[in-house]
mmCIF file of C-alpha atoms and ligand atoms in Angstrom:
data_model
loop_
_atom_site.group_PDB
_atom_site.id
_atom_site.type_symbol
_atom_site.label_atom_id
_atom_site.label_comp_id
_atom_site.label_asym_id
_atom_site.label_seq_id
_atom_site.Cartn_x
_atom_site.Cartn_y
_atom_site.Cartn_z
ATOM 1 C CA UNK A 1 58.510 168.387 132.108
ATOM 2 C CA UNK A 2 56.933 168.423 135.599
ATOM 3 C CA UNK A 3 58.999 166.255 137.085
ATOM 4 C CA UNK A 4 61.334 167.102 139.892
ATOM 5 C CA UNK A 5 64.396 166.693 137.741
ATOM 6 C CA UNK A 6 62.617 169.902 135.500
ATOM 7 C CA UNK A 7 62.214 171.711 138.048
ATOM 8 C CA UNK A 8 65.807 171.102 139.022
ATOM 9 C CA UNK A 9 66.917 171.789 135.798
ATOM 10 C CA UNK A 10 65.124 175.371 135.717
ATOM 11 C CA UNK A 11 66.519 176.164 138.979
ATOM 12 C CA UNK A 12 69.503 175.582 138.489
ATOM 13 C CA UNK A 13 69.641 177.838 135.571
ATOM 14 C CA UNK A 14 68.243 181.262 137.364
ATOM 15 C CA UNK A 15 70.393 180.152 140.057
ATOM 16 C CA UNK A 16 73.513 180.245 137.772
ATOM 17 C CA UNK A 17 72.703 183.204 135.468
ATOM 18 C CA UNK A 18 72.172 185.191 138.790
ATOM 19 C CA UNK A 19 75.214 184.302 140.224
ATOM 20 C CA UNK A 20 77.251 185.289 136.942
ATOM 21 C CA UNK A 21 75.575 188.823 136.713
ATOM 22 C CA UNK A 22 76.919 189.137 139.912
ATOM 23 C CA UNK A 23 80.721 188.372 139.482
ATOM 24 C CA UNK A 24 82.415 191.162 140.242
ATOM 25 C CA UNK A 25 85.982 190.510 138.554
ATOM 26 C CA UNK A 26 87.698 187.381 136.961
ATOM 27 C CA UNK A 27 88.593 185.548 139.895
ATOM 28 C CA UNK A 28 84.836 185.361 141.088
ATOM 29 C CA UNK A 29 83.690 183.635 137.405
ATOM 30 C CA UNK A 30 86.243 181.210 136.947
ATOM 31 C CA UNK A 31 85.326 180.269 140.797
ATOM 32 C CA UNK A 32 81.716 180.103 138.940
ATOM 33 C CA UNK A 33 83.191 178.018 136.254
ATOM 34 C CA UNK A 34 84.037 175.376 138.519
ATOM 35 C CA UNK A 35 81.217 175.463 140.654
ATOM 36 C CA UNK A 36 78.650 175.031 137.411
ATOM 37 C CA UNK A 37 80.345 173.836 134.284
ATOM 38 C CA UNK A 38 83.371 171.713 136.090
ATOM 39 C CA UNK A 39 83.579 167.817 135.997
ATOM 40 C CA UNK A 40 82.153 167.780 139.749
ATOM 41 C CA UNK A 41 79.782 170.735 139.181
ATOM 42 C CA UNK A 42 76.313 171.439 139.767
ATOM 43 C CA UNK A 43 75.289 170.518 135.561
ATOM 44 C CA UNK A 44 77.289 167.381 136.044
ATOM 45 C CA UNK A 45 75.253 166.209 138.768
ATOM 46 C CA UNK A 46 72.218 166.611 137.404
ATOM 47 C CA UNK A 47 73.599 164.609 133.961
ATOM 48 C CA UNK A 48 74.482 161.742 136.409
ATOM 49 C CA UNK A 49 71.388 161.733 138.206
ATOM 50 C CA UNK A 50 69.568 160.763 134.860
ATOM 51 C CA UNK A 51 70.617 157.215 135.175
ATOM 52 C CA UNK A 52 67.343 157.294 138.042
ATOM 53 C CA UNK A 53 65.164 158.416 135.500
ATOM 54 C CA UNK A 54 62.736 156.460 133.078
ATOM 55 C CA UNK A 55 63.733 156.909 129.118
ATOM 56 C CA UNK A 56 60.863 159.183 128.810
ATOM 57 C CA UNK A 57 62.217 161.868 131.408
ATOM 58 C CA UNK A 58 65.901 160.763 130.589
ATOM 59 C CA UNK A 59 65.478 161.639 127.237
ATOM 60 C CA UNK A 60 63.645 165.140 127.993
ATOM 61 C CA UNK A 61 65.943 166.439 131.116
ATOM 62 C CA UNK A 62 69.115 164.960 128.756
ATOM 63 C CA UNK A 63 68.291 167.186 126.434
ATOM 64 C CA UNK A 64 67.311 170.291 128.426
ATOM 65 C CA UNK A 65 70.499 170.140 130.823
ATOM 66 C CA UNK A 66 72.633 169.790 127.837
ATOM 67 C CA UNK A 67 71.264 172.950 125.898
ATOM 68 C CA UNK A 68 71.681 174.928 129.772
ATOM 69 C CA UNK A 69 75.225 173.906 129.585
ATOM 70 C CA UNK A 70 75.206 175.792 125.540
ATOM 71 C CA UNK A 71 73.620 179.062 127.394
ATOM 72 C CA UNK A 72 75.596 178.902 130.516
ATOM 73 C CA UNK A 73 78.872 178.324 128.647
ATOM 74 C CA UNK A 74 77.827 181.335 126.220
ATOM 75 C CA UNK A 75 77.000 183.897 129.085
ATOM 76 C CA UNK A 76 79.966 182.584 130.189
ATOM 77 C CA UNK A 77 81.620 184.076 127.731
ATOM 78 C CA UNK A 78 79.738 187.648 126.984
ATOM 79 C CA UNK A 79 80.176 187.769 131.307
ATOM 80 C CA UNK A 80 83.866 187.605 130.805
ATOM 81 C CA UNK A 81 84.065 189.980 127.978
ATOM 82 C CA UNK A 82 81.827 192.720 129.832
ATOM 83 C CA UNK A 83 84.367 192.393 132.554
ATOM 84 C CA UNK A 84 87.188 193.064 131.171
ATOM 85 C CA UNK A 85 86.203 196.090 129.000
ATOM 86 C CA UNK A 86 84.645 197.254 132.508
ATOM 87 C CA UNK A 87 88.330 196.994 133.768
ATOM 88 C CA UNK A 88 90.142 198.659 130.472
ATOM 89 C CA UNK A 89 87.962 201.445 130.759
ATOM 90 C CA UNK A 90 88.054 202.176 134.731
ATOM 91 C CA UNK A 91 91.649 201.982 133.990
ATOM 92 C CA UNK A 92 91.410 204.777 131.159
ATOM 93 C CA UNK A 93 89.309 206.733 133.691
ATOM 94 C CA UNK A 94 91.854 206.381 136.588
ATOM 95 C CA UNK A 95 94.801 207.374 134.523
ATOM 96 C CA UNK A 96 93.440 210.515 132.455
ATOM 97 C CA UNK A 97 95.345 212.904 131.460
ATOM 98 C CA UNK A 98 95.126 216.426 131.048
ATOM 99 C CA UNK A 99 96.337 216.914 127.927
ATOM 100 C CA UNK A 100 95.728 220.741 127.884
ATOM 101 C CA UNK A 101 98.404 221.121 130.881
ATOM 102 C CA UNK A 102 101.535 223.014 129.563
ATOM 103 C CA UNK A 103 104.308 220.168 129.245
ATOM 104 C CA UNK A 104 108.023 220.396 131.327
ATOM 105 C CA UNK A 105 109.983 222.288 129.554
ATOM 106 C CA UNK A 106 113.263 220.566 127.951
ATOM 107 C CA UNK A 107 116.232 221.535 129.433
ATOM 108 C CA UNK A 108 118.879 221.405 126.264
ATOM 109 C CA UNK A 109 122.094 220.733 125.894
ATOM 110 C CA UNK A 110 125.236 222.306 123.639
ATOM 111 C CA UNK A 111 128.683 221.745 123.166
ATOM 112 C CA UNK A 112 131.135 223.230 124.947
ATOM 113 C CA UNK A 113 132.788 225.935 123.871
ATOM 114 C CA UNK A 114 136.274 224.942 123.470
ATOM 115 C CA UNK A 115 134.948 221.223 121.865
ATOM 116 C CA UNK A 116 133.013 223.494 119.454
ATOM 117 C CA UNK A 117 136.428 225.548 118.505
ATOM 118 C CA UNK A 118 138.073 222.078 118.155
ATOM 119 C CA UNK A 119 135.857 220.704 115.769
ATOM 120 C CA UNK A 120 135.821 223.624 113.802
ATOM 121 C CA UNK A 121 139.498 223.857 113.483
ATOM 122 C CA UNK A 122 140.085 219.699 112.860
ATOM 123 C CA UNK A 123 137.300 220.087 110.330
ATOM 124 C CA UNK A 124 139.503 222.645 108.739
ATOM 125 C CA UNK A 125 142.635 220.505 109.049
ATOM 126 C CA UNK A 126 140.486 217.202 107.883
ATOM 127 C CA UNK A 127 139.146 218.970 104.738
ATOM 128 C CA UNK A 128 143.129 219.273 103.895
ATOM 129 C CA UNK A 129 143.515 216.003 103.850
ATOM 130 C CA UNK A 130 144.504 215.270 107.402
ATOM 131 C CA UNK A 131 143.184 212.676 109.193
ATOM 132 C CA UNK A 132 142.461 213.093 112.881
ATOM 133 C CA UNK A 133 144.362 210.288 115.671
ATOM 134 C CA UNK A 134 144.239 210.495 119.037
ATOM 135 C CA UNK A 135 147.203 209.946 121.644
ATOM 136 C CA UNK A 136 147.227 208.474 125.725
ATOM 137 C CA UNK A 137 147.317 211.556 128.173
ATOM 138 C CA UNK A 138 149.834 209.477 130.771
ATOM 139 C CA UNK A 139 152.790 209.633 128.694
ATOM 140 C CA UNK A 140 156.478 207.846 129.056
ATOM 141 C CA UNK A 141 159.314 210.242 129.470
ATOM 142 C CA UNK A 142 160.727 208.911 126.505
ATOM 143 C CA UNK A 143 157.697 210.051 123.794
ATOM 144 C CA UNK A 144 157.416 213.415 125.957
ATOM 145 C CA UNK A 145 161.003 214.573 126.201
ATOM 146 C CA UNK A 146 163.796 211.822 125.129
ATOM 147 C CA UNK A 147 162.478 210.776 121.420
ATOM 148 C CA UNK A 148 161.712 214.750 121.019
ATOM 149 C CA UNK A 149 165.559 215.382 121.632
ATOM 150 C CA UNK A 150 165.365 216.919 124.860
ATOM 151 C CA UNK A 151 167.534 214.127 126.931
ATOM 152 C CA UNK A 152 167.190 214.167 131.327
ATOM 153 C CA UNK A 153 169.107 217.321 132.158
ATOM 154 C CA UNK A 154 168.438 218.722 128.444
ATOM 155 C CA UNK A 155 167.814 223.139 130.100
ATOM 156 C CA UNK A 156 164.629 222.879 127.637
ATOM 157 C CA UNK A 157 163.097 220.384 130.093
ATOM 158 C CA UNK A 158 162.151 223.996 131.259
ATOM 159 C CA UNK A 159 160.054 225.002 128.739
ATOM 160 C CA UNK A 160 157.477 222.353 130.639
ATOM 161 C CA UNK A 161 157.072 222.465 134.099
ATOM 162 C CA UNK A 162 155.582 218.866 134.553
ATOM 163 C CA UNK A 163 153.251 216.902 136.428
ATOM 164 C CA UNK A 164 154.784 213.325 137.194
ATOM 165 C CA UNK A 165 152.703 210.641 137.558
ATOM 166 C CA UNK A 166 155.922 208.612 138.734
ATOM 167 C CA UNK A 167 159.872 208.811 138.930
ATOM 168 C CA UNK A 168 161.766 206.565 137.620
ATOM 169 C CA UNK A 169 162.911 203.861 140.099
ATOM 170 C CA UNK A 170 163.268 199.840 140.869
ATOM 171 C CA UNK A 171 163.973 200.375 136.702
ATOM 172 C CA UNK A 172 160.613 201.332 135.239
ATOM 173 C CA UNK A 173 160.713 204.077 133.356
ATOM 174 C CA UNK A 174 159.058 207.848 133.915
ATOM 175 C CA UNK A 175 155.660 208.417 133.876
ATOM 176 C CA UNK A 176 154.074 211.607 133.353
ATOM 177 C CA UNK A 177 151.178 213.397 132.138
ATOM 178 C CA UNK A 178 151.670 214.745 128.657
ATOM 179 C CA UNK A 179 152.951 218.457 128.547
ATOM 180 C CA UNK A 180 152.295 218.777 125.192
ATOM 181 C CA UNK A 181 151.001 216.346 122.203
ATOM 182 C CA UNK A 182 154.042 216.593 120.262
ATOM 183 C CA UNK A 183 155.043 213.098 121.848
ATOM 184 C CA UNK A 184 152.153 212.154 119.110
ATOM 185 C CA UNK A 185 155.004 212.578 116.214
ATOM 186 C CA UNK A 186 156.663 209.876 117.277
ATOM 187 C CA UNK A 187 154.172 207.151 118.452
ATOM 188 C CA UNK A 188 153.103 208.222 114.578
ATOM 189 C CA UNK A 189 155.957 208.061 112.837
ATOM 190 C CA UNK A 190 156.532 204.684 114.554
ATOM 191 C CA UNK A 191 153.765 203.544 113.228
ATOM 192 C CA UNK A 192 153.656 204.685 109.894
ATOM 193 C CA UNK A 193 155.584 205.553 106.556
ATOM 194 C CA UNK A 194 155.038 208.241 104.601
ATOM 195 C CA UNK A 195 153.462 210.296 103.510
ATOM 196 C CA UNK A 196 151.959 211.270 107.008
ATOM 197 C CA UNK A 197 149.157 214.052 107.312
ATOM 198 C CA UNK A 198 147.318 214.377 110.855
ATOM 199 C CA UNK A 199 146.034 216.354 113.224
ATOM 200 C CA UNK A 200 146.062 215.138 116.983
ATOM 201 C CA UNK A 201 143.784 216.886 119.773
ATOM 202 C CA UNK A 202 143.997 215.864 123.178
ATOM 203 C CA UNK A 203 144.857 217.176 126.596
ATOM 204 C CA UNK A 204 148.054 218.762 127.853
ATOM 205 C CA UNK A 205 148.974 219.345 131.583
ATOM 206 C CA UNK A 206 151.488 221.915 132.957
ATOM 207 C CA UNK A 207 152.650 222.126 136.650
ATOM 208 C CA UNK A 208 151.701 226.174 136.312
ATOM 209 C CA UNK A 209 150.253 228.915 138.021
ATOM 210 C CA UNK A 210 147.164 229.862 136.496
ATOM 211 C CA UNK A 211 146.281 233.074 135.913
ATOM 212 C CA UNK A 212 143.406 235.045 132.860
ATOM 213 C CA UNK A 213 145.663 233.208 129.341
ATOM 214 C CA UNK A 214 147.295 229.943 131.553
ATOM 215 C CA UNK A 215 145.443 226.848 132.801
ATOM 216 C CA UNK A 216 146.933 223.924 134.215
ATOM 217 C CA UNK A 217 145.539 221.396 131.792
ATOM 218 C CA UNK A 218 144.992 222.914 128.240
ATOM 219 C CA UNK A 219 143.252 221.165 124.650
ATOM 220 C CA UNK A 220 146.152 221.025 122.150
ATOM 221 C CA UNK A 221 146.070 219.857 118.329
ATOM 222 C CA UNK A 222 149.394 218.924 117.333
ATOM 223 C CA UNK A 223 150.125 218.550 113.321
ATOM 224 C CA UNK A 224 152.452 216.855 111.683
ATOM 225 C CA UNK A 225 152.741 216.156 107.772
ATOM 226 C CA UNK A 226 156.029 214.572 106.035
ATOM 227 C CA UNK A 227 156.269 213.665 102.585
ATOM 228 C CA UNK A 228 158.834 214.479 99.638
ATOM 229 C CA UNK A 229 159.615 218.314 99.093
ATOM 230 C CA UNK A 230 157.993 219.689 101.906
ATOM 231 C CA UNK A 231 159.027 223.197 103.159
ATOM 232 C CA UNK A 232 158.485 226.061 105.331
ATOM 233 C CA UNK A 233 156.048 227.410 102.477
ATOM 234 C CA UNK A 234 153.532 224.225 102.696
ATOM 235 C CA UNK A 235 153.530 224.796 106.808
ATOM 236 C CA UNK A 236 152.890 228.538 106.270
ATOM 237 C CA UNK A 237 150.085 227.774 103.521
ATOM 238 C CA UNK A 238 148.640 225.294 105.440
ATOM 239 C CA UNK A 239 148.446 227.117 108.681
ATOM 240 C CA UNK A 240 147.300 230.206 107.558
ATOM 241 C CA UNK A 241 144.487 228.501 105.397
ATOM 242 C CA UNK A 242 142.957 227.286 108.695
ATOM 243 C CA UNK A 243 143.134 230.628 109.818
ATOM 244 C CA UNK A 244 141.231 231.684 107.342
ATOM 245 C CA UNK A 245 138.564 229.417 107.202
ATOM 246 C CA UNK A 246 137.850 230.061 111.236
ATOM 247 C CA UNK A 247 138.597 233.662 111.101
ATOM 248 C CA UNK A 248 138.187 235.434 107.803
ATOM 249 C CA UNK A 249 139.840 235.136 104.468
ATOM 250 C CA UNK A 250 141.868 238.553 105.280
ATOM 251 C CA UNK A 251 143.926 237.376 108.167
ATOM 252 C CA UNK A 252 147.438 236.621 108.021
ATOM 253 C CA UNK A 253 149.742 235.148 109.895
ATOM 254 C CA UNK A 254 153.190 235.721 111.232
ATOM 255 C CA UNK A 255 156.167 233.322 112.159
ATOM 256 C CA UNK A 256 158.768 234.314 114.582
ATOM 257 C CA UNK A 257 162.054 232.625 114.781
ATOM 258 C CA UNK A 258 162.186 230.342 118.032
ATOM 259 C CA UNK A 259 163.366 226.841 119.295
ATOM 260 C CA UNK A 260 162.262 223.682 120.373
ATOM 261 C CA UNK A 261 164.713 220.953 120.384
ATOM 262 C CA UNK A 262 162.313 219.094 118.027
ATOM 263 C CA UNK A 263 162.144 221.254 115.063
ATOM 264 C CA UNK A 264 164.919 222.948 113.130
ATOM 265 C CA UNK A 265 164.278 225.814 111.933
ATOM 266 C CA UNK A 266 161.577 226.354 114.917
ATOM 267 C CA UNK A 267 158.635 228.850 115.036
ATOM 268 C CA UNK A 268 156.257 230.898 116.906
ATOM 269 C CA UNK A 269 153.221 231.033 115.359
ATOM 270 C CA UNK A 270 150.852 234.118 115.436
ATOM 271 C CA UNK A 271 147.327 235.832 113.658
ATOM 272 C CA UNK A 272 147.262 239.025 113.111
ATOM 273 C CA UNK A 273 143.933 240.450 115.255
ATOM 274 C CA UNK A 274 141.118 239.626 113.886
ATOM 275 C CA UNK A 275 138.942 242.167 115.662
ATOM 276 C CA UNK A 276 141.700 245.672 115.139
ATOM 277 C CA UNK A 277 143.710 243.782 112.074
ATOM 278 C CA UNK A 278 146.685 244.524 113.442
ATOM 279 C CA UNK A 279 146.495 248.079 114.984
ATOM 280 C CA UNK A 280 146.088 247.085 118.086
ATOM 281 C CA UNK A 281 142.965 246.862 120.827
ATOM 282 C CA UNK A 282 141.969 245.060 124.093
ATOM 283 C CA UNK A 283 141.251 241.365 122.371
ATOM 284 C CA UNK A 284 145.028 241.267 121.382
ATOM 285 C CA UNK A 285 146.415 243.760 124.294
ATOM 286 C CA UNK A 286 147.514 245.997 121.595
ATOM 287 C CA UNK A 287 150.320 244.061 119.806
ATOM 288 C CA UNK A 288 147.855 243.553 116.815
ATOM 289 C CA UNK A 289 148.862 239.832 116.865
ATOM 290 C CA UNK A 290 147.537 236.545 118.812
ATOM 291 C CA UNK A 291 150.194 233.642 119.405
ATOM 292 C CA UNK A 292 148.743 230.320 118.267
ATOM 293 C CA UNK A 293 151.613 227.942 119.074
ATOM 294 C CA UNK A 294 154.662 226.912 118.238
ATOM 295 C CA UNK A 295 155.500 225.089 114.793
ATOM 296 C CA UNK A 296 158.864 223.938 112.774
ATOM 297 C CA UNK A 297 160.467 221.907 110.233
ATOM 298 C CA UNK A 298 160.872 217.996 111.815
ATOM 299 C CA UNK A 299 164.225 217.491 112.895
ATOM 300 C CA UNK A 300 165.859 215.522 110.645
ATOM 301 C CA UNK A 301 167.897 213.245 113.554
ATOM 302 C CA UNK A 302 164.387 212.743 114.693
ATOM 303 C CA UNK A 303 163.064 211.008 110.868
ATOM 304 C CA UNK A 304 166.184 209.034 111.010
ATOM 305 C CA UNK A 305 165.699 207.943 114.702
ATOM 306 C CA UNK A 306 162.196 206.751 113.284
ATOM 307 C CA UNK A 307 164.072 204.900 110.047
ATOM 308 C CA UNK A 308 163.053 207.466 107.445
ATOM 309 C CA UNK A 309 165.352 208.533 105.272
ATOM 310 C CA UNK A 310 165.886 211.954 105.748
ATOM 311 C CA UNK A 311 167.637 212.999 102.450
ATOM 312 C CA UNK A 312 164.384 212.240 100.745
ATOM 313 C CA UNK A 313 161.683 213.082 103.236
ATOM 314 C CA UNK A 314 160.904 216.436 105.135
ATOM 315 C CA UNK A 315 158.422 217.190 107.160
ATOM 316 C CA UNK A 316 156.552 220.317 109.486
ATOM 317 C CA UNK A 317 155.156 219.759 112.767
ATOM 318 C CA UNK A 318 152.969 222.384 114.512
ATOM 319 C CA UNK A 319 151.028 222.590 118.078
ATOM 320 C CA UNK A 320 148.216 224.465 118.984
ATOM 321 C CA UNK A 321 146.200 225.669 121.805
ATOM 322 C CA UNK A 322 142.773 225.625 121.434
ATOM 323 C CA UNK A 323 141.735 227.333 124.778
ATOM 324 C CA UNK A 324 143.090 230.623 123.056
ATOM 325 C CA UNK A 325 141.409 230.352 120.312
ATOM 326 C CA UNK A 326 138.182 230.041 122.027
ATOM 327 C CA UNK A 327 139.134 233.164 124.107
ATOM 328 C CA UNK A 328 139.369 235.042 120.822
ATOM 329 C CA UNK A 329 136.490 233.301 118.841
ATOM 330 C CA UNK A 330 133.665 234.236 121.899
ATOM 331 C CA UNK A 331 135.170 237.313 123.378
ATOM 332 C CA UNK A 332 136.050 235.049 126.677
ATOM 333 C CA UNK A 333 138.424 237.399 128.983
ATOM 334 C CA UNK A 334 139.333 234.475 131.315
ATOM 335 C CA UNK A 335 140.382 231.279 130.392
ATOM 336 C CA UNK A 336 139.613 229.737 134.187
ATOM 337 C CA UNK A 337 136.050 230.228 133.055
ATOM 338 C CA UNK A 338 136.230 227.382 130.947
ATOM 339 C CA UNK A 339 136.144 224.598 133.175
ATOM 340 C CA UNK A 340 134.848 225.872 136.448
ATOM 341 C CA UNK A 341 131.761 224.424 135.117
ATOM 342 C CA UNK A 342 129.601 227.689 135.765
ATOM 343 C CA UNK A 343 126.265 226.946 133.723
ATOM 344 C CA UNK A 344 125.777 230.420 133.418
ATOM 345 C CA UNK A 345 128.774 231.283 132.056
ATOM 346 C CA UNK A 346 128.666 227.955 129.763
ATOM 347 C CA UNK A 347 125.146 228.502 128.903
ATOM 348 C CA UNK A 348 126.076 231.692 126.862
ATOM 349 C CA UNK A 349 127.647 229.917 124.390
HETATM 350 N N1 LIG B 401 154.835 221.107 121.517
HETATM 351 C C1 LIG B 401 155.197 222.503 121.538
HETATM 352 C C2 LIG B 401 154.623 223.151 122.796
HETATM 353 O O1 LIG B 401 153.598 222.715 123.246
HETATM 354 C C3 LIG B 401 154.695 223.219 120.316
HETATM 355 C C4 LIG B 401 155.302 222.720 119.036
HETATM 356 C C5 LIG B 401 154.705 221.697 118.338
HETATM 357 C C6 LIG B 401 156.432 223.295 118.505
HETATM 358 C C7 LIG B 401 155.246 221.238 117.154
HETATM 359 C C8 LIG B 401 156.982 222.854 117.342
HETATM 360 C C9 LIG B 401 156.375 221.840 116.655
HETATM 361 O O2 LIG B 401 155.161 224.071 123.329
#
């Protein structure tokens, strides 16, 4: 092969195997693609140009372009692999890593520590057999006050100085945030037949001065059970068996005569001091005993009210603040510092 068309054919190859060892990136090859391997590339031309050749030469440069296109089409190939491990590993270069450097440190999380207290004590009222419901914070007058026998007027409206969301007028009816959960007994017991046994946690808000034991919005768990028999002895057992559980199986409890419109008889419930047992130091201000909340048997107008027959059923009903128990449980002497938020404070717990 001496021919013109040979030497055409050799040219063409340096010409292209140079030009692919020099492609920097991707774009550049398939650029090189076109301009050597494509329909109306350089190869192609010199396949046409055979039809100007005798059979002899034909035959010879035929064969000669067609096993450049193989070679080309093969560096090709290896060209575009070498390029793109080039780029993986530039890429591994650029990004390294020190892994030696000390990591950030993670910044953890807890509960707080009234939501701790709460679990505790629904865990203790769930392993009873209670099951846990919730209630809505923006309340109607009527499951606040009116269902719970305390009528507009009623003097123990007093017993809750309350924050209204909205009065009464153009006939809708009071709004109010919750002052307690006991309005939970009745959205219950409408809902329900007996026998009833849950615990309800949830917000309460007072219109109150605040001061080291008073808050303006406070965590309450209201419990209510009703079935046949019950009695002052099953509230008593029941209450005091939480106690135990979150404060020691020595403590003991005390119930004071008192009245809510709701219950009859009514209660104040109280612990005897877990930290003097009852002779008296700083964590209960020297009475030896720490008020839980209030408690009672369920009025009976009240089951009626809700269509169940009171002759056969009874029930007790207690409510609970949680903020105090906290207070007692971590040795907290303020109750404001639960929710100012103070990371340092919270952190400690
Ligand atoms: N709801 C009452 C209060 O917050 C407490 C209470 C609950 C009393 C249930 C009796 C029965 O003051």
């Amino acid at each position: 092969m001496t021919t013109a068309a040979a030497t055409a054919v050799t040219q063409l190859r340096s010409e292209a195997l140079a030009a692919l060892e020099a492609a920097p990136d991707q774009r550049t090859l398939d650029a090189w693609r076109v301009e050597y391997l494509g329909r109306k590339g350089k190869l192609t031309g010199v396949l046409r140009g055979l039809a100007e050749l005798s059979i002899d030469e034909r035959k010879a440069i035929g064969a000669a372009a067609n096993a450049l296109k193989i070679e080309l089409e093969a560096a090709y190939d290896a060209r575009t692999e070498e390029l793109r491990h080039k780029s993986i590993s530039e890429a591994l270069e650029h990004g390294k890593i020190d892994i030696t450097l000390p990591a950030h440190p993670h910044r953890r999380g807890r509960l707080h520590p009234v939501t701790q207290t709460l679990r505790e004590f629904l865990e203790a009222f769930r392993s009873m057999g209670f099951s846990i419901v919730e209630g809505p914070e923006v309340e109607l007058d009527y499951y606040n006050f009116e269902a719970l026998r305390i009528p507009p007027d009623h003097p123990a409206r007093d017993m809750w100085d309350t924050l209204w969301v909205d009065y009464e007028k153009d006939g809708r009816r009071p709004m109010l945030l919750r002052t307690h959960t006991s309005p939970a007994q009745i959205r219950i017991m409408e809902e329900h037949k007996p026998p009833i046994r849950v615990a309800v946690p949830g917000r309460a808000y007072r219109f109150e001065a605040t001061d080291t034991t008073h808050e303006w919005m406070m965590t309450q768990v209201e419990v209510l059970a009703i079935d046949e028999g019950l009695s002052l002895a099953h509230m008593k057992g029941t209450l005091l068996g939480v106690m135990r559980r979150l404060f020691g199986s020595e403590r003991r409890i005390r119930l004071q005569c008192s009245y809510f419109p709701f219950v009859e008889p009514g209660a104040e419930v109280a612990m005897d001091c877990f930290v003097c047992s009852g002779a008296g130091c700083a964590t209960c201000h020297g009475s030896g005993w720490i008020e839980m909340g209030g408690a009672g048997m369920v009025h009976p107008e009240i089951l009626e009210n809700m269509g169940i027959d009171s002759s056969r059923y009874t029930g007790f009903a207690a409510g609970m603040g949680i903020e105090r128990l906290a207070m007692q449980l971590y040795g907290v002497p303020d109750m404001r510092y639960f929710y100012q938020n103070d990371l340092r404070v919270l952190q400690q717990f």
